[in-house]
Amino acid sequence: MWLYNTLNVLVTIAVIIAVFYLLFRLFVLKQGNEQVVLLPKRKTNFQVADMNFESITLFCDIPFVNKGRQNGTIMDLFPRHLLPQEQFDAVKVETWAMDNNRPRHDGYFEAVIIKPKKGGTIRVYVKLIGKSGNIREDLKEFPYMNIDIFYQVVGREDYHINKDRIRLNPADIQAALGH
Amino acid sequence: MAELELVCVPTRILTDNDDIVDAIIEFGGHNIGPEDIVCVAESVVAITQGHFTRPEELTLSWQARLINRFIHPDGSMSSVYGMQAAMEIDGKWKVLGAFILGAIAKIFRKSGVFYAISRAAALADDVTGTMPPFDKHIVYGPKNPDQVAEKIVSRTGCYGAVVADVNDLKRSAVLGTSRGIDGQKIAQLLIDNPFGNDSQMTPIVIIKNYASVSSGK
């Protein structure tokens, strides 16, 4: 009999825990999470920020939005250019990014909270430095360059790192050089 | 007759490589007299004590995942890592207990019980809560604020010192004081947040002539 009673108690406790867990998961489902995303397809064309004989600096703006129902924080964001020497070796490349709402000149991305259904834009800079000292000559055979944008987002759930890709095309370079 | 005057002391960004008392002497020492109270922002004290962490360093518990869901979205504890950070200091069971008691107290229309029990939850600043380079960190409350205040008095020769937590929402609290200082009185003097929007820019405020003015009253 005592075994039967003990089992009854254990089963009741398990059912209560299961019900509470289910209710909590439903609450979480209703409450939602952040969903901070970059919108690389809506990026602007590359424009010239600065140019001299040896180098050219371009930038483009990429919108981001929090599609979720909770606050999201972009803790960090940085671009990673992908131009291996096997593909093209005439320029040295530097890339950095900033939040357009809080312009900086140091390449540091300041963490930012994004409210639900709100967003902003990040500005990605690309500096191409000619290895021969003449940027126009060095860029003549420029193929294309992918740039991955990494961003770390945190909210009510575990942080995650997203990656989106944009591309710098030869046409962008030619337009920037005024050809 | 001397009058009370609040003097903000700008500093460079202070980090865990700095000693808060050395910084007070370096940037404000020339302006501190024997009748003055030296006030220092709690988050900067915590930073100089190395009392902060990063989300990447935390392992989330089920208690943090559960409780953070019930915190207002604008609070530091609404982030699961902010909540876990508080649990690292206060213990996950204590924070869970504080949450349950807070929820019960809310039924009886008494608010603030959760934060009154879990001081780490009340004092932690989540990611973005402080200036770069600590915007990617969770900054805890300061360790031993009374001792810090005592040390400031003994090194600077001022009348008294406090470690204060003040914000722009007219919320002012003194977390630690040197002997004989009435923290509530000082908190009232700091209510307009002389530390500024971001206390790391002017983390030190000197209340000039406090001793003579308070004895005159």
XYZ file of C-alpha atoms in Angstrom:
396
model
C 0.000 0.000 0.000
C 2.783 2.428 0.947
C 4.371 1.822 -2.444
C 1.115 2.646 -4.169
C 0.746 5.871 -2.151
C 4.347 6.892 -2.798
C 3.885 6.289 -6.506
C 0.709 8.358 -6.444
C 2.523 11.250 -4.799
C 5.443 11.056 -7.236
C 3.166 10.922 -10.254
C 1.147 13.861 -8.949
C 4.321 15.909 -8.417
C 5.562 14.986 -11.896
C 2.241 15.989 -13.456
C 2.213 19.314 -11.589
C 5.786 20.065 -12.731
C 4.900 19.065 -16.291
C 1.826 21.319 -16.276
C 3.803 24.278 -14.928
C 6.541 23.657 -17.476
C 3.983 23.526 -20.269
C 2.371 26.750 -19.067
C 5.782 28.404 -18.910
C 6.637 27.313 -22.450
C 3.311 28.677 -23.666
C 4.038 31.946 -21.882
C 7.477 32.095 -23.515
C 5.926 31.369 -26.890
C 3.449 34.194 -26.430
C 6.084 36.577 -25.073
C 8.450 35.887 -27.967
C 12.122 36.723 -28.397
C 14.285 39.271 -30.100
C 14.948 38.732 -33.763
C 17.613 41.199 -34.770
C 18.638 40.842 -38.387
C 20.661 42.758 -40.931
C 19.013 43.363 -44.276
C 21.943 43.059 -46.694
C 19.658 42.967 -49.731
C 18.623 46.513 -48.897
C 22.151 47.879 -48.619
C 22.973 51.108 -50.416
C 25.477 51.318 -53.256
C 29.090 51.862 -52.285
C 30.071 55.516 -52.199
C 33.408 57.240 -51.851
C 34.238 58.468 -48.374
C 37.810 59.438 -49.128
C 40.297 59.069 -51.939
C 43.914 59.973 -52.597
C 46.629 58.784 -54.954
C 47.423 55.691 -52.919
C 44.094 54.611 -51.473
C 40.344 54.813 -51.676
C 37.798 54.469 -48.869
C 34.272 53.385 -49.714
C 31.217 52.926 -47.577
C 27.728 51.476 -47.781
C 24.808 51.480 -45.362
C 22.978 48.311 -44.315
C 19.667 48.503 -42.468
C 18.956 46.310 -39.465
C 15.704 45.639 -37.683
C 14.406 43.795 -34.657
C 11.564 41.712 -36.072
C 10.930 40.066 -32.710
C 8.708 40.961 -29.773
C 11.457 41.520 -27.181
C 14.394 43.880 -26.854
C 17.531 42.698 -28.597
C 21.083 43.902 -28.078
C 23.766 43.888 -30.744
C 26.757 43.348 -28.484
C 29.323 43.502 -31.236
C 29.467 43.729 -35.007
C 32.376 43.625 -37.393
C 33.051 43.058 -41.097
C 35.457 40.418 -42.366
C 36.706 40.991 -45.910
C 37.495 37.968 -48.013
C 40.098 38.781 -50.629
C 42.778 36.099 -50.535
C 46.079 36.800 -52.269
C 45.402 33.918 -54.644
C 42.455 35.909 -55.954
C 43.934 39.405 -55.989
C 47.154 40.709 -54.503
C 47.465 44.312 -55.655
C 45.797 46.013 -52.705
C 45.796 45.872 -48.935
C 42.279 45.922 -47.491
C 40.921 47.345 -44.231
C 37.259 47.143 -43.185
C 35.335 48.411 -40.201
C 31.765 49.277 -39.254
C 29.771 51.554 -36.979
C 26.198 52.300 -35.979
C 25.035 55.335 -37.966
C 23.151 56.626 -34.928
C 26.376 56.790 -32.952
C 29.179 57.662 -35.339
C 32.695 56.793 -34.205
C 36.095 57.000 -35.841
C 37.844 54.183 -33.974
C 36.327 51.046 -35.535
C 34.777 50.114 -32.169
C 31.181 48.946 -32.335
C 29.289 50.176 -29.306
C 26.676 47.728 -28.012
C 23.149 48.905 -28.768
C 19.670 47.864 -27.606
C 17.015 47.610 -30.304
C 13.376 47.761 -29.285
C 10.865 45.439 -30.965
C 9.960 46.502 -34.511
C 12.652 49.206 -34.452
C 15.946 49.317 -36.280
C 18.676 51.460 -37.727
C 21.557 51.286 -40.131
C 25.171 50.296 -39.881
C 27.820 51.818 -42.100
C 30.506 49.514 -43.444
C 33.768 51.087 -44.568
C 36.229 49.490 -46.970
C 39.664 50.990 -47.457
C 41.722 49.732 -50.388
C 45.388 50.674 -50.328
C 47.346 50.165 -53.532
C 50.524 48.159 -53.077
C 52.275 49.942 -55.939
C 51.309 53.345 -54.564
C 48.874 54.116 -57.380
C 45.383 53.002 -56.460
C 43.893 53.531 -59.907
C 46.485 51.235 -61.480
C 46.268 48.689 -58.710
C 42.503 48.379 -58.985
C 42.384 47.836 -62.738
C 42.045 44.076 -62.444
C 40.017 44.053 -59.239
C 37.750 40.978 -59.391
C 35.162 41.241 -56.587
C 35.335 40.963 -52.835
C 32.879 39.358 -50.435
C 32.526 40.909 -47.010
C 30.967 38.901 -44.198
C 29.284 40.922 -41.463
C 29.402 39.133 -38.100
C 27.133 40.296 -35.315
C 26.522 38.968 -31.837
C 22.990 39.386 -30.513
C 21.620 38.788 -27.032
C 18.183 39.114 -25.452
C 16.069 36.933 -23.211
C 17.665 33.796 -24.638
C 21.243 32.626 -25.283
C 23.413 34.955 -27.316
C 24.012 33.984 -30.924
C 26.333 35.084 -33.692
C 24.881 35.769 -37.119
C 26.719 36.252 -40.386
C 25.520 38.046 -43.502
C 27.376 38.695 -46.720
C 27.671 41.678 -49.003
C 29.836 42.032 -52.108
C 32.044 44.771 -53.477
C 31.892 44.430 -57.256
C 34.272 45.780 -59.893
C 31.412 48.016 -61.075
C 31.316 49.626 -57.620
C 35.022 50.353 -57.897
C 34.722 51.730 -61.417
C 31.838 53.971 -60.378
C 33.811 55.195 -57.399
C 36.828 55.945 -59.562
C 34.598 57.878 -61.942
C 34.992 55.584 -64.931
C 29.280 81.900 5.159
C 30.348 78.905 3.140
C 27.772 77.301 0.882
C 27.292 73.804 -0.385
C 28.666 73.332 -3.858
C 28.754 70.198 -6.001
C 31.923 69.931 -8.057
C 32.072 67.273 -10.778
C 35.491 65.806 -11.419
C 36.070 64.505 -14.948
C 38.559 61.689 -15.369
C 39.818 59.541 -18.183
C 38.031 56.192 -18.565
C 38.869 54.189 -15.470
C 39.417 50.463 -15.825
C 40.340 47.460 -13.737
C 43.957 48.604 -14.079
C 43.131 51.630 -11.910
C 42.765 52.084 -8.185
C 39.743 54.235 -7.421
C 41.382 56.070 -4.511
C 44.507 56.827 -6.562
C 42.238 58.135 -9.339
C 40.362 60.400 -6.919
C 43.648 61.854 -5.708
C 45.044 62.191 -9.239
C 42.034 63.944 -10.768
C 40.350 65.664 -7.834
C 42.887 65.709 -5.030
C 43.732 69.405 -5.438
C 40.079 70.291 -4.923
C 39.339 68.151 -1.853
C 39.343 69.872 1.522
C 38.731 68.760 5.123
C 35.117 69.958 5.046
C 34.187 68.111 1.858
C 32.405 64.899 1.036
C 33.802 62.841 -1.814
C 31.162 60.899 -3.757
C 32.092 58.236 -6.252
C 29.861 56.369 -8.707
C 29.269 52.741 -7.772
C 29.707 51.298 -11.270
C 33.141 52.861 -11.586
C 34.163 51.515 -8.184
C 33.044 48.063 -9.331
C 34.957 48.387 -12.599
C 38.169 49.393 -10.833
C 37.681 46.388 -8.550
C 37.418 44.138 -11.611
C 33.910 43.255 -10.460
C 32.353 42.551 -13.840
C 31.866 39.662 -16.203
C 30.989 38.927 -19.829
C 28.020 36.915 -21.080
C 30.474 34.527 -22.723
C 31.868 33.619 -19.309
C 28.514 32.607 -17.842
C 26.793 29.224 -17.910
C 23.053 29.725 -17.857
C 20.970 27.982 -15.219
C 17.321 27.005 -15.593
C 16.524 29.434 -12.778
C 17.912 32.359 -14.824
C 16.046 31.211 -17.933
C 12.835 31.029 -15.911
C 12.960 34.251 -13.916
C 14.229 36.655 -16.586
C 11.032 36.037 -18.521
C 9.019 37.799 -15.836
C 11.164 40.939 -15.577
C 10.160 44.161 -17.336
C 11.938 44.358 -20.713
C 13.778 47.552 -19.811
C 15.383 46.117 -16.668
C 18.908 44.705 -16.571
C 17.510 41.446 -15.241
C 15.320 40.917 -18.314
C 18.448 39.688 -20.050
C 19.127 36.083 -19.210
C 22.828 36.877 -18.772
C 22.102 39.803 -16.473
C 20.003 37.464 -14.361
C 22.659 34.762 -14.388
C 25.279 37.338 -13.370
C 23.186 38.280 -10.328
C 22.934 34.583 -9.488
C 26.699 34.212 -9.648
C 26.929 36.705 -6.779
C 23.815 36.011 -4.696
C 23.325 32.339 -5.547
C 20.661 30.954 -7.847
C 18.438 29.649 -5.063
C 18.490 32.937 -3.196
C 17.548 34.833 -6.353
C 14.807 32.311 -7.108
C 13.517 32.671 -3.551
C 13.656 36.462 -3.836
C 11.670 36.246 -7.043
C 8.982 34.048 -5.480
C 8.709 36.320 -2.431
C 8.640 39.360 -4.724
C 5.825 37.818 -6.742
C 3.830 37.080 -3.580
C 4.471 40.626 -2.316
C 3.203 42.024 -5.627
C -0.141 40.337 -4.960
C -0.320 42.486 -1.852
C 0.754 45.527 -3.911
C 4.186 45.782 -2.370
C 6.830 46.241 -5.013
C 10.633 46.142 -4.853
C 10.878 43.039 -2.652
C 12.815 41.058 -5.258
C 15.490 43.743 -5.567
C 15.550 44.360 -1.814
C 16.456 40.721 -1.192
C 18.721 40.158 -4.171
C 21.061 43.151 -4.007
C 23.174 41.789 -6.850
C 20.091 41.942 -9.093
C 19.468 45.528 -8.007
C 23.028 46.690 -8.605
C 24.113 44.832 -11.737
C 24.297 46.814 -14.974
C 23.658 44.675 -18.008
C 25.430 44.913 -21.378
C 25.190 48.519 -22.723
C 24.759 49.756 -19.146
C 28.196 51.370 -18.996
C 30.495 53.185 -21.370
C 32.883 51.487 -23.803
C 34.896 49.355 -23.347
C 32.597 47.996 -20.629
C 29.454 48.167 -22.779
C 30.019 44.497 -23.602
C 30.231 43.541 -19.937
C 27.829 43.032 -17.070
C 29.050 45.236 -14.234
C 28.199 44.096 -10.719
C 27.746 46.337 -7.712
C 30.908 47.354 -5.842
C 32.563 45.127 -3.251
C 32.891 46.497 0.308
C 31.641 50.039 -0.409
C 32.045 51.117 3.236
C 35.697 50.130 3.189
C 36.210 52.006 -0.070
C 34.668 55.119 1.499
C 36.881 54.792 4.584
C 39.950 54.442 2.408
C 39.034 57.611 0.491
C 38.767 59.541 3.759
C 42.049 58.266 5.133
C 43.960 58.964 1.900
C 42.472 62.359 1.011
C 41.764 63.809 4.463
C 38.232 64.767 3.456
C 35.352 64.990 5.921
C 33.560 61.951 4.548
C 33.062 59.785 1.499
C 30.268 57.810 -0.075
C 29.795 55.288 -2.875
C 26.587 56.264 -4.645
C 24.209 54.802 -7.206
C 22.428 57.660 -8.956
C 20.571 57.847 -12.246
C 18.646 60.361 -14.330
C 15.299 58.976 -13.180
C 15.653 60.770 -9.832
C 16.785 57.586 -8.176
C 19.607 58.114 -5.734
C 20.997 55.633 -3.237
C 24.149 55.536 -1.174
C 25.651 52.055 -0.989
C 28.534 52.751 1.325
C 29.687 55.566 3.618
C 32.612 56.437 5.794
C 31.960 56.564 9.542
C 29.513 59.208 10.734
C 28.068 60.104 7.355
C 24.311 60.030 6.842
C 23.889 58.261 3.514
C 20.285 59.371 3.039
C 21.210 63.050 3.357
C 23.940 62.665 0.759
C 21.606 60.727 -1.514
C 19.203 63.671 -1.451
C 21.999 66.065 -2.420
C 22.843 63.829 -5.380
C 19.263 63.375 -6.569
C 19.790 65.487 -9.720
C 22.587 63.168 -10.796
C 25.607 65.462 -10.933
C 27.583 62.466 -12.247
C 25.884 63.093 -15.603
C 24.252 60.739 -18.063
C 27.188 58.444 -18.091
C 28.894 58.347 -14.757
C 32.159 57.116 -16.174
C 32.870 60.579 -17.584
C 32.564 62.314 -14.217
C 32.623 59.478 -11.711
C 33.628 61.718 -8.817
C 31.596 64.513 -7.265
C 32.898 66.635 -4.410
C 30.337 68.212 -2.093
C 32.223 71.291 -0.950
C 31.838 72.736 2.582
C 29.519 69.958 3.738
C 30.883 69.832 7.299
C 30.507 73.533 8.082
C 27.116 73.863 6.377
C 25.650 70.818 8.114
C 27.002 71.899 11.516
C 25.636 75.444 10.901
C 22.188 74.015 10.413
